[in-house]
mmCIF file with all atom_site columns, C-alpha atoms in Angstrom:
data_model
loop_
_atom_site.group_PDB
_atom_site.id
_atom_site.type_symbol
_atom_site.label_atom_id
_atom_site.label_alt_id
_atom_site.label_comp_id
_atom_site.label_asym_id
_atom_site.label_entity_id
_atom_site.label_seq_id
_atom_site.pdbx_PDB_ins_code
_atom_site.Cartn_x
_atom_site.Cartn_y
_atom_site.Cartn_z
_atom_site.occupancy
_atom_site.B_iso_or_equiv
_atom_site.pdbx_formal_charge
_atom_site.auth_seq_id
_atom_site.auth_comp_id
_atom_site.auth_asym_id
_atom_site.auth_atom_id
_atom_site.pdbx_PDB_model_num
ATOM 1   C CA . ALA A 1 1   ? 21.736 4.163  -6.617  1.00 74.00 ? 1   ALA A CA 1
ATOM 2   C CA . ARG A 1 2   ? 22.095 0.722  -5.127  1.00 79.00 ? 2   ARG A CA 1
ATOM 3   C CA . GLY A 1 3   ? 24.167 0.553  -1.174  1.00 77.00 ? 3   GLY A CA 1
ATOM 4   C CA . PRO A 1 4   ? 26.464 -1.259 0.748   1.00 74.00 ? 4   PRO A CA 1
ATOM 5   C CA . ASP A 1 5   ? 23.055 -2.958 2.649   1.00 82.00 ? 5   ASP A CA 1
ATOM 6   C CA . GLY A 1 6   ? 22.260 -3.496 -1.010  1.00 86.00 ? 6   GLY A CA 1
ATOM 7   C CA . ALA A 1 7   ? 18.517 -1.171 -0.490  1.00 92.00 ? 7   ALA A CA 1
ATOM 8   C CA . VAL A 1 8   ? 18.370 1.168  -4.692  1.00 95.00 ? 8   VAL A CA 1
ATOM 9   C CA . PHE A 1 9   ? 17.644 4.151  -3.521  1.00 96.00 ? 9   PHE A CA 1
ATOM 10  C CA . THR A 1 10  ? 16.690 7.684  -4.828  1.00 96.00 ? 10  THR A CA 1
ATOM 11  C CA . ARG A 1 11  ? 18.771 11.271 -3.843  1.00 95.00 ? 11  ARG A CA 1
ATOM 12  C CA . GLY A 1 12  ? 17.284 14.920 -4.457  1.00 96.00 ? 12  GLY A CA 1
ATOM 13  C CA . MET A 1 13  ? 13.327 14.962 -2.884  1.00 97.00 ? 13  MET A CA 1
ATOM 14  C CA . HIS A 1 14  ? 14.967 17.392 -0.391  1.00 96.00 ? 14  HIS A CA 1
ATOM 15  C CA . ILE A 1 15  ? 15.109 19.756 -3.268  1.00 96.00 ? 15  ILE A CA 1
ATOM 16  C CA . PHE A 1 16  ? 11.081 19.549 -3.169  1.00 96.00 ? 16  PHE A CA 1
ATOM 17  C CA . ASP A 1 17  ? 11.213 19.193 0.848   1.00 96.00 ? 17  ASP A CA 1
ATOM 18  C CA . LEU A 1 18  ? 9.936  16.107 0.224   1.00 97.00 ? 18  LEU A CA 1
ATOM 19  C CA . PRO A 1 19  ? 12.010 12.534 1.429   1.00 98.00 ? 19  PRO A CA 1
ATOM 20  C CA . ASP A 1 20  ? 13.892 10.026 -0.465  1.00 98.00 ? 20  ASP A CA 1
ATOM 21  C CA . ALA A 1 21  ? 12.817 6.722  -0.521  1.00 98.00 ? 21  ALA A CA 1
ATOM 22  C CA . GLN A 1 22  ? 14.607 2.802  -0.915  1.00 97.00 ? 22  GLN A CA 1
ATOM 23  C CA . ILE A 1 23  ? 13.236 -0.433 -1.884  1.00 97.00 ? 23  ILE A CA 1
ATOM 24  C CA . THR A 1 24  ? 15.326 -3.969 -1.237  1.00 95.00 ? 24  THR A CA 1
ATOM 25  C CA . LEU A 1 25  ? 14.550 -5.865 -4.352  1.00 94.00 ? 25  LEU A CA 1
ATOM 26  C CA . ASP A 1 26  ? 17.066 -8.017 -6.404  1.00 92.00 ? 26  ASP A CA 1
ATOM 27  C CA . ASP A 1 27  ? 15.857 -7.255 -9.172  1.00 93.00 ? 27  ASP A CA 1
ATOM 28  C CA . ALA A 1 28  ? 17.665 -3.310 -10.313 1.00 92.00 ? 28  ALA A CA 1
ATOM 29  C CA . PRO A 1 29  ? 15.213 -2.304 -12.895 1.00 94.00 ? 29  PRO A CA 1
ATOM 30  C CA . ALA A 1 30  ? 11.682 -3.723 -11.159 1.00 95.00 ? 30  ALA A CA 1
ATOM 31  C CA . ALA A 1 31  ? 13.806 -1.140 -7.816  1.00 96.00 ? 31  ALA A CA 1
ATOM 32  C CA . ILE A 1 32  ? 14.095 1.672  -9.436  1.00 96.00 ? 32  ILE A CA 1
ATOM 33  C CA . ALA A 1 33  ? 10.407 1.591  -11.066 1.00 96.00 ? 33  ALA A CA 1
ATOM 34  C CA . TRP A 1 34  ? 9.442  1.455  -7.616  1.00 96.00 ? 34  TRP A CA 1
ATOM 35  C CA . LEU A 1 35  ? 11.682 3.791  -6.571  1.00 97.00 ? 35  LEU A CA 1
ATOM 36  C CA . ASP A 1 36  ? 10.566 6.188  -9.945  1.00 97.00 ? 36  ASP A CA 1
ATOM 37  C CA . THR A 1 37  ? 6.427  5.503  -9.374  1.00 98.00 ? 37  THR A CA 1
ATOM 38  C CA . PHE A 1 38  ? 6.628  6.614  -5.948  1.00 98.00 ? 38  PHE A CA 1
ATOM 39  C CA . SER A 1 39  ? 8.320  9.800  -6.261  1.00 98.00 ? 39  SER A CA 1
ATOM 40  C CA . VAL A 1 40  ? 6.209  10.635 -9.194  1.00 97.00 ? 40  VAL A CA 1
ATOM 41  C CA . TYR A 1 41  ? 3.523  9.950  -6.315  1.00 98.00 ? 41  TYR A CA 1
ATOM 42  C CA . GLN A 1 42  ? 4.814  11.541 -4.112  1.00 97.00 ? 42  GLN A CA 1
ATOM 43  C CA . LEU A 1 43  ? 5.352  15.890 -6.526  1.00 97.00 ? 43  LEU A CA 1
ATOM 44  C CA . THR A 1 44  ? 2.253  15.341 -8.604  1.00 97.00 ? 44  THR A CA 1
ATOM 45  C CA . GLU A 1 45  ? -0.051 13.833 -5.808  1.00 96.00 ? 45  GLU A CA 1
ATOM 46  C CA . ALA A 1 46  ? 1.440  15.300 -2.096  1.00 95.00 ? 46  ALA A CA 1
ATOM 47  C CA . PRO A 1 47  ? -0.153 12.532 0.317   1.00 96.00 ? 47  PRO A CA 1
ATOM 48  C CA . ALA A 1 48  ? 0.367  12.830 3.305   1.00 96.00 ? 48  ALA A CA 1
ATOM 49  C CA . LEU A 1 49  ? 2.445  9.618  3.936   1.00 96.00 ? 49  LEU A CA 1
ATOM 50  C CA . GLY A 1 50  ? 3.321  8.501  7.655   1.00 95.00 ? 50  GLY A CA 1
ATOM 51  C CA . SER A 1 51  ? 4.565  5.343  8.467   1.00 95.00 ? 51  SER A CA 1
ATOM 52  C CA . GLY A 1 52  ? 2.884  2.173  8.502   1.00 95.00 ? 52  GLY A CA 1
ATOM 53  C CA . HIS A 1 53  ? 1.197  3.927  5.712   1.00 96.00 ? 53  HIS A CA 1
ATOM 54  C CA . THR A 1 54  ? 1.986  1.358  2.040   1.00 96.00 ? 54  THR A CA 1
ATOM 55  C CA . PHE A 1 55  ? 2.589  1.461  -1.066  1.00 97.00 ? 55  PHE A CA 1
ATOM 56  C CA . GLN A 1 56  ? 2.657  0.046  -4.460  1.00 96.00 ? 56  GLN A CA 1
ATOM 57  C CA . PRO A 1 57  ? 3.311  0.651  -7.484  1.00 96.00 ? 57  PRO A CA 1
ATOM 58  C CA . ASP A 1 58  ? 1.025  -1.548 -9.872  1.00 94.00 ? 58  ASP A CA 1
ATOM 59  C CA . LEU A 1 59  ? -1.715 -4.064 -9.078  1.00 95.00 ? 59  LEU A CA 1
ATOM 60  C CA . ALA A 1 60  ? 1.180  -6.880 -9.747  1.00 93.00 ? 60  ALA A CA 1
ATOM 61  C CA . SER A 1 61  ? 3.552  -5.729 -6.267  1.00 93.00 ? 61  SER A CA 1
ATOM 62  C CA . ASP A 1 62  ? 2.778  -6.562 -3.553  1.00 92.00 ? 62  ASP A CA 1
ATOM 63  C CA . ARG A 1 63  ? 1.467  -3.758 -0.721  1.00 95.00 ? 63  ARG A CA 1
ATOM 64  C CA . ARG A 1 64  ? 4.403  -2.537 1.423   1.00 96.00 ? 64  ARG A CA 1
ATOM 65  C CA . ALA A 1 65  ? 4.759  -0.578 4.117   1.00 97.00 ? 65  ALA A CA 1
ATOM 66  C CA . ILE A 1 66  ? 6.757  2.300  4.071   1.00 97.00 ? 66  ILE A CA 1
ATOM 67  C CA . GLU A 1 67  ? 8.694  4.139  7.167   1.00 97.00 ? 67  GLU A CA 1
ATOM 68  C CA . ARG A 1 68  ? 9.857  7.849  6.988   1.00 96.00 ? 68  ARG A CA 1
ATOM 69  C CA . TRP A 1 69  ? 14.397 6.884  9.057   1.00 97.00 ? 69  TRP A CA 1
ATOM 70  C CA . PRO A 1 70  ? 16.720 9.128  9.173   1.00 97.00 ? 70  PRO A CA 1
ATOM 71  C CA . ASP A 1 71  ? 19.057 9.986  5.843   1.00 96.00 ? 71  ASP A CA 1
ATOM 72  C CA . HIS A 1 72  ? 21.884 7.353  6.804   1.00 93.00 ? 72  HIS A CA 1
ATOM 73  C CA . ARG A 1 73  ? 23.215 7.555  3.588   1.00 92.00 ? 73  ARG A CA 1
ATOM 74  C CA . HIS A 1 74  ? 25.186 11.299 4.022   1.00 92.00 ? 74  HIS A CA 1
ATOM 75  C CA . PRO A 1 75  ? 27.066 13.980 6.320   1.00 91.00 ? 75  PRO A CA 1
ATOM 76  C CA . PRO A 1 76  ? 24.350 16.389 7.897   1.00 92.00 ? 76  PRO A CA 1
ATOM 77  C CA . ASN A 1 77  ? 27.298 19.087 5.520   1.00 93.00 ? 77  ASN A CA 1
ATOM 78  C CA . ASP A 1 78  ? 26.865 16.636 2.284   1.00 95.00 ? 78  ASP A CA 1
ATOM 79  C CA . GLY A 1 79  ? 24.987 18.334 0.011   1.00 95.00 ? 79  GLY A CA 1
ATOM 80  C CA . ARG A 1 80  ? 23.306 15.360 -1.063  1.00 95.00 ? 80  ARG A CA 1
ATOM 81  C CA . HIS A 1 81  ? 21.886 15.315 2.396   1.00 96.00 ? 81  HIS A CA 1
ATOM 82  C CA . ASN A 1 82  ? 17.492 15.209 3.189   1.00 97.00 ? 82  ASN A CA 1
ATOM 83  C CA . PRO A 1 83  ? 16.832 16.263 6.805   1.00 97.00 ? 83  PRO A CA 1
ATOM 84  C CA . PHE A 1 84  ? 13.350 15.492 5.930   1.00 97.00 ? 84  PHE A CA 1
ATOM 85  C CA . GLY A 1 85  ? 14.704 11.732 6.017   1.00 97.00 ? 85  GLY A CA 1
ATOM 86  C CA . VAL A 1 86  ? 14.258 8.631  3.814   1.00 98.00 ? 86  VAL A CA 1
ATOM 87  C CA . TRP A 1 87  ? 11.161 6.020  3.390   1.00 98.00 ? 87  TRP A CA 1
ATOM 88  C CA . ARG A 1 88  ? 12.711 2.760  3.410   1.00 97.00 ? 88  ARG A CA 1
ATOM 89  C CA . PHE A 1 89  ? 10.025 0.155  1.796   1.00 98.00 ? 89  PHE A CA 1
ATOM 90  C CA . LEU A 1 90  ? 9.954  -2.369 4.852   1.00 97.00 ? 90  LEU A CA 1
ATOM 91  C CA . ALA A 1 91  ? 9.261  -5.886 3.332   1.00 95.00 ? 91  ALA A CA 1
ATOM 92  C CA . PRO A 1 92  ? 6.370  -7.509 2.815   1.00 92.00 ? 92  PRO A CA 1
ATOM 93  C CA . GLY A 1 93  ? 4.479  -8.542 5.764   1.00 89.00 ? 93  GLY A CA 1
ATOM 94  C CA . GLU A 1 94  ? 7.400  -6.697 7.919   1.00 93.00 ? 94  GLU A CA 1
ATOM 95  C CA . LYS A 1 95  ? 5.465  -5.397 10.655  1.00 91.00 ? 95  LYS A CA 1
ATOM 96  C CA . SER A 1 96  ? 5.647  -1.850 10.972  1.00 91.00 ? 96  SER A CA 1
ATOM 97  C CA . VAL A 1 97  ? 4.202  0.957  12.401  1.00 91.00 ? 97  VAL A CA 1
ATOM 98  C CA . THR A 1 98  ? 0.797  1.947  12.856  1.00 91.00 ? 98  THR A CA 1
ATOM 99  C CA . ALA A 1 99  ? -0.165 4.751  10.246  1.00 92.00 ? 99  ALA A CA 1
ATOM 100 C CA . ALA A 1 100 ? -3.229 7.380  11.890  1.00 89.00 ? 100 ALA A CA 1
ATOM 101 C CA . ALA A 1 101 ? -4.060 10.362 10.601  1.00 87.00 ? 101 ALA A CA 1
ATOM 102 C CA . LEU A 1 102 ? -3.117 11.378 14.579  1.00 94.00 ? 102 LEU A CA 1
ATOM 103 C CA . VAL A 1 103 ? 0.105  11.954 14.612  1.00 92.00 ? 103 VAL A CA 1
ATOM 104 C CA . PRO A 1 104 ? 1.935  13.048 18.592  1.00 92.00 ? 104 PRO A CA 1
ATOM 105 C CA . VAL A 1 105 ? 3.582  15.762 17.664  1.00 95.00 ? 105 VAL A CA 1
ATOM 106 C CA . ILE A 1 106 ? 6.638  17.188 20.682  1.00 96.00 ? 106 ILE A CA 1
ATOM 107 C CA . LEU A 1 107 ? 7.611  20.427 20.501  1.00 93.00 ? 107 LEU A CA 1
ATOM 108 C CA . PRO A 1 108 ? 10.274 21.692 20.253  1.00 94.00 ? 108 PRO A CA 1
ATOM 109 C CA . SER A 1 109 ? 11.573 18.593 17.966  1.00 95.00 ? 109 SER A CA 1
ATOM 110 C CA . LEU A 1 110 ? 11.698 14.810 19.970  1.00 97.00 ? 110 LEU A CA 1
ATOM 111 C CA . ALA A 1 111 ? 15.408 15.890 18.052  1.00 96.00 ? 111 ALA A CA 1
ATOM 112 C CA . ALA A 1 112 ? 16.510 18.839 19.656  1.00 96.00 ? 112 ALA A CA 1
ATOM 113 C CA . VAL A 1 113 ? 15.436 17.998 22.943  1.00 97.00 ? 113 VAL A CA 1
ATOM 114 C CA . LEU A 1 114 ? 17.540 15.018 22.714  1.00 98.00 ? 114 LEU A CA 1
ATOM 115 C CA . PHE A 1 115 ? 20.133 16.887 22.024  1.00 97.00 ? 115 PHE A CA 1
ATOM 116 C CA . ALA A 1 116 ? 19.923 18.976 24.402  1.00 97.00 ? 116 ALA A CA 1
ATOM 117 C CA . ALA A 1 117 ? 19.603 16.448 26.808  1.00 97.00 ? 117 ALA A CA 1
ATOM 118 C CA . GLU A 1 118 ? 23.416 15.036 25.711  1.00 97.00 ? 118 GLU A CA 1
ATOM 119 C CA . ARG A 1 119 ? 24.586 18.438 26.077  1.00 97.00 ? 119 ARG A CA 1
ATOM 120 C CA . ARG A 1 120 ? 22.941 19.010 30.557  1.00 97.00 ? 120 ARG A CA 1
ATOM 121 C CA . GLU A 1 121 ? 24.522 15.601 30.749  1.00 97.00 ? 121 GLU A CA 1
ATOM 122 C CA . GLY A 1 122 ? 27.829 16.066 29.050  1.00 97.00 ? 122 GLY A CA 1
ATOM 123 C CA . ARG A 1 123 ? 27.168 12.036 27.831  1.00 97.00 ? 123 ARG A CA 1
ATOM 124 C CA . PRO A 1 124 ? 25.150 10.131 25.144  1.00 97.00 ? 124 PRO A CA 1
ATOM 125 C CA . LEU A 1 125 ? 22.092 8.998  26.709  1.00 97.00 ? 125 LEU A CA 1
ATOM 126 C CA . THR A 1 126 ? 20.730 5.574  26.766  1.00 98.00 ? 126 THR A CA 1
ATOM 127 C CA . ARG A 1 127 ? 18.497 3.728  26.129  1.00 98.00 ? 127 ARG A CA 1
ATOM 128 C CA . ALA A 1 128 ? 15.937 4.190  28.454  1.00 98.00 ? 128 ALA A CA 1
ATOM 129 C CA . GLU A 1 129 ? 16.536 8.349  28.671  1.00 98.00 ? 129 GLU A CA 1
ATOM 130 C CA . VAL A 1 130 ? 15.265 8.351  25.411  1.00 98.00 ? 130 VAL A CA 1
ATOM 131 C CA . GLU A 1 131 ? 12.907 6.300  26.342  1.00 98.00 ? 131 GLU A CA 1
ATOM 132 C CA . THR A 1 132 ? 11.356 8.077  29.087  1.00 98.00 ? 132 THR A CA 1
ATOM 133 C CA . ILE A 1 133 ? 12.212 11.887 27.651  1.00 98.00 ? 133 ILE A CA 1
ATOM 134 C CA . VAL A 1 134 ? 10.525 10.917 24.482  1.00 97.00 ? 134 VAL A CA 1
ATOM 135 C CA . GLU A 1 135 ? 6.822  9.730  27.395  1.00 96.00 ? 135 GLU A CA 1
ATOM 136 C CA . GLN A 1 136 ? 7.636  13.063 29.348  1.00 97.00 ? 136 GLN A CA 1
ATOM 137 C CA . SER A 1 137 ? 8.288  15.044 26.271  1.00 96.00 ? 137 SER A CA 1
ATOM 138 C CA . PRO A 1 138 ? 4.597  17.144 25.828  1.00 95.00 ? 138 PRO A CA 1
ATOM 139 C CA . ALA A 1 139 ? 2.988  16.770 22.240  1.00 95.00 ? 139 ALA A CA 1
ATOM 140 C CA . ILE A 1 140 ? -0.127 17.670 20.021  1.00 96.00 ? 140 ILE A CA 1
ATOM 141 C CA . THR A 1 141 ? -1.230 15.899 17.977  1.00 96.00 ? 141 THR A CA 1
ATOM 142 C CA . MET A 1 142 ? -2.087 17.426 15.061  1.00 96.00 ? 142 MET A CA 1
ATOM 143 C CA . GLU A 1 143 ? -3.489 15.983 11.681  1.00 96.00 ? 143 GLU A CA 1
ATOM 144 C CA . ARG A 1 144 ? -0.309 14.313 9.142   1.00 95.00 ? 144 ARG A CA 1
ATOM 145 C CA . ARG A 1 145 ? -0.954 17.109 6.996   1.00 96.00 ? 145 ARG A CA 1
ATOM 146 C CA . ASP A 1 146 ? -0.098 19.870 9.919   1.00 96.00 ? 146 ASP A CA 1
ATOM 147 C CA . ALA A 1 147 ? 2.963  17.411 11.173  1.00 95.00 ? 147 ALA A CA 1
ATOM 148 C CA . ILE A 1 148 ? 4.403  17.410 7.195   1.00 95.00 ? 148 ILE A CA 1
ATOM 149 C CA . ALA A 1 149 ? 3.920  21.282 7.229   1.00 95.00 ? 149 ALA A CA 1
ATOM 150 C CA . LEU A 1 150 ? 5.901  22.269 10.259  1.00 96.00 ? 150 LEU A CA 1
ATOM 151 C CA . GLU A 1 151 ? 8.290  20.163 9.571   1.00 94.00 ? 151 GLU A CA 1
ATOM 152 C CA . GLN A 1 152 ? 8.871  21.836 6.040   1.00 94.00 ? 152 GLN A CA 1
ATOM 153 C CA . SER A 1 153 ? 8.396  25.182 7.957   1.00 95.00 ? 153 SER A CA 1
ATOM 154 C CA . ARG A 1 154 ? 11.858 24.022 10.435  1.00 95.00 ? 154 ARG A CA 1
ATOM 155 C CA . GLY A 1 155 ? 13.260 22.249 7.397   1.00 95.00 ? 155 GLY A CA 1
ATOM 156 C CA . TYR A 1 156 ? 13.810 18.880 9.112   1.00 95.00 ? 156 TYR A CA 1
ATOM 157 C CA . ALA A 1 157 ? 11.151 15.947 10.091  1.00 95.00 ? 157 ALA A CA 1
ATOM 158 C CA . ASP A 1 158 ? 11.309 14.236 13.341  1.00 96.00 ? 158 ASP A CA 1
ATOM 159 C CA . LEU A 1 159 ? 12.107 11.608 14.924  1.00 96.00 ? 159 LEU A CA 1
ATOM 160 C CA . GLU A 1 160 ? 9.190  8.973  15.055  1.00 94.00 ? 160 GLU A CA 1
ATOM 161 C CA . PRO A 1 161 ? 8.486  8.486  18.576  1.00 94.00 ? 161 PRO A CA 1
ATOM 162 C CA . GLU A 1 162 ? 7.551  5.036  18.428  1.00 93.00 ? 162 GLU A CA 1
ATOM 163 C CA . LEU A 1 163 ? 11.258 4.712  16.901  1.00 95.00 ? 163 LEU A CA 1
ATOM 164 C CA . ALA A 1 164 ? 12.888 7.640  19.118  1.00 97.00 ? 164 ALA A CA 1
ATOM 165 C CA . TRP A 1 165 ? 15.887 5.416  19.806  1.00 98.00 ? 165 TRP A CA 1
ATOM 166 C CA . GLU A 1 166 ? 16.993 3.840  16.681  1.00 97.00 ? 166 GLU A CA 1
ATOM 167 C CA . GLN A 1 167 ? 16.755 6.835  14.737  1.00 97.00 ? 167 GLN A CA 1
ATOM 168 C CA . TRP A 1 168 ? 18.640 9.138  17.551  1.00 98.00 ? 168 TRP A CA 1
ATOM 169 C CA . LEU A 1 169 ? 21.831 6.329  17.007  1.00 97.00 ? 169 LEU A CA 1
ATOM 170 C CA . ILE A 1 170 ? 22.042 7.991  13.462  1.00 95.00 ? 170 ILE A CA 1
ATOM 171 C CA . VAL A 1 171 ? 20.674 11.664 13.716  1.00 95.00 ? 171 VAL A CA 1
ATOM 172 C CA . ARG A 1 172 ? 23.286 10.670 16.973  1.00 94.00 ? 172 ARG A CA 1
ATOM 173 C CA . ALA A 1 173 ? 26.252 9.401  14.909  1.00 91.00 ? 173 ALA A CA 1
ATOM 174 C CA . ALA A 1 174 ? 26.428 11.774 11.737  1.00 87.00 ? 174 ALA A CA 1
ATOM 175 C CA . THR A 1 175 ? 26.785 15.589 14.292  1.00 81.00 ? 175 THR A CA 1
#
């Protein structure tokens, strides 16, 4: 499907406990080919992907960085909502977060911590408050594959600490 933002995106990968994906290309068949190849790659290879990793469907295509974002297309009570998020393919050369083999995992989940903080305050948190919570939250470092297994057991992906404010705005707006 193509969204109002011009991005072509997949639906239904949550059935496999995987994120959906989206890419912005003027050529819709090329965008669909990217997403088809990426979806098959996720299903058949089960890579331990994280924000900052790169992908290209073939040697003729530019390599693009990916970032995982919350599903902003469907509200949580919609059967199409993907609790594991959406891989966004960035434009070639667009700056992304740095991929790492070991990732910090905030426990309890950052989303749960931020929801609790907003309930306690009785108002939406500010950017500075969210950033302070991220900095002060207890975290453990995990292998990416273990972090993915934790998310799958939890039933949803957490926010990326480096993108917490922007992602929190999406999650908060969806509830």
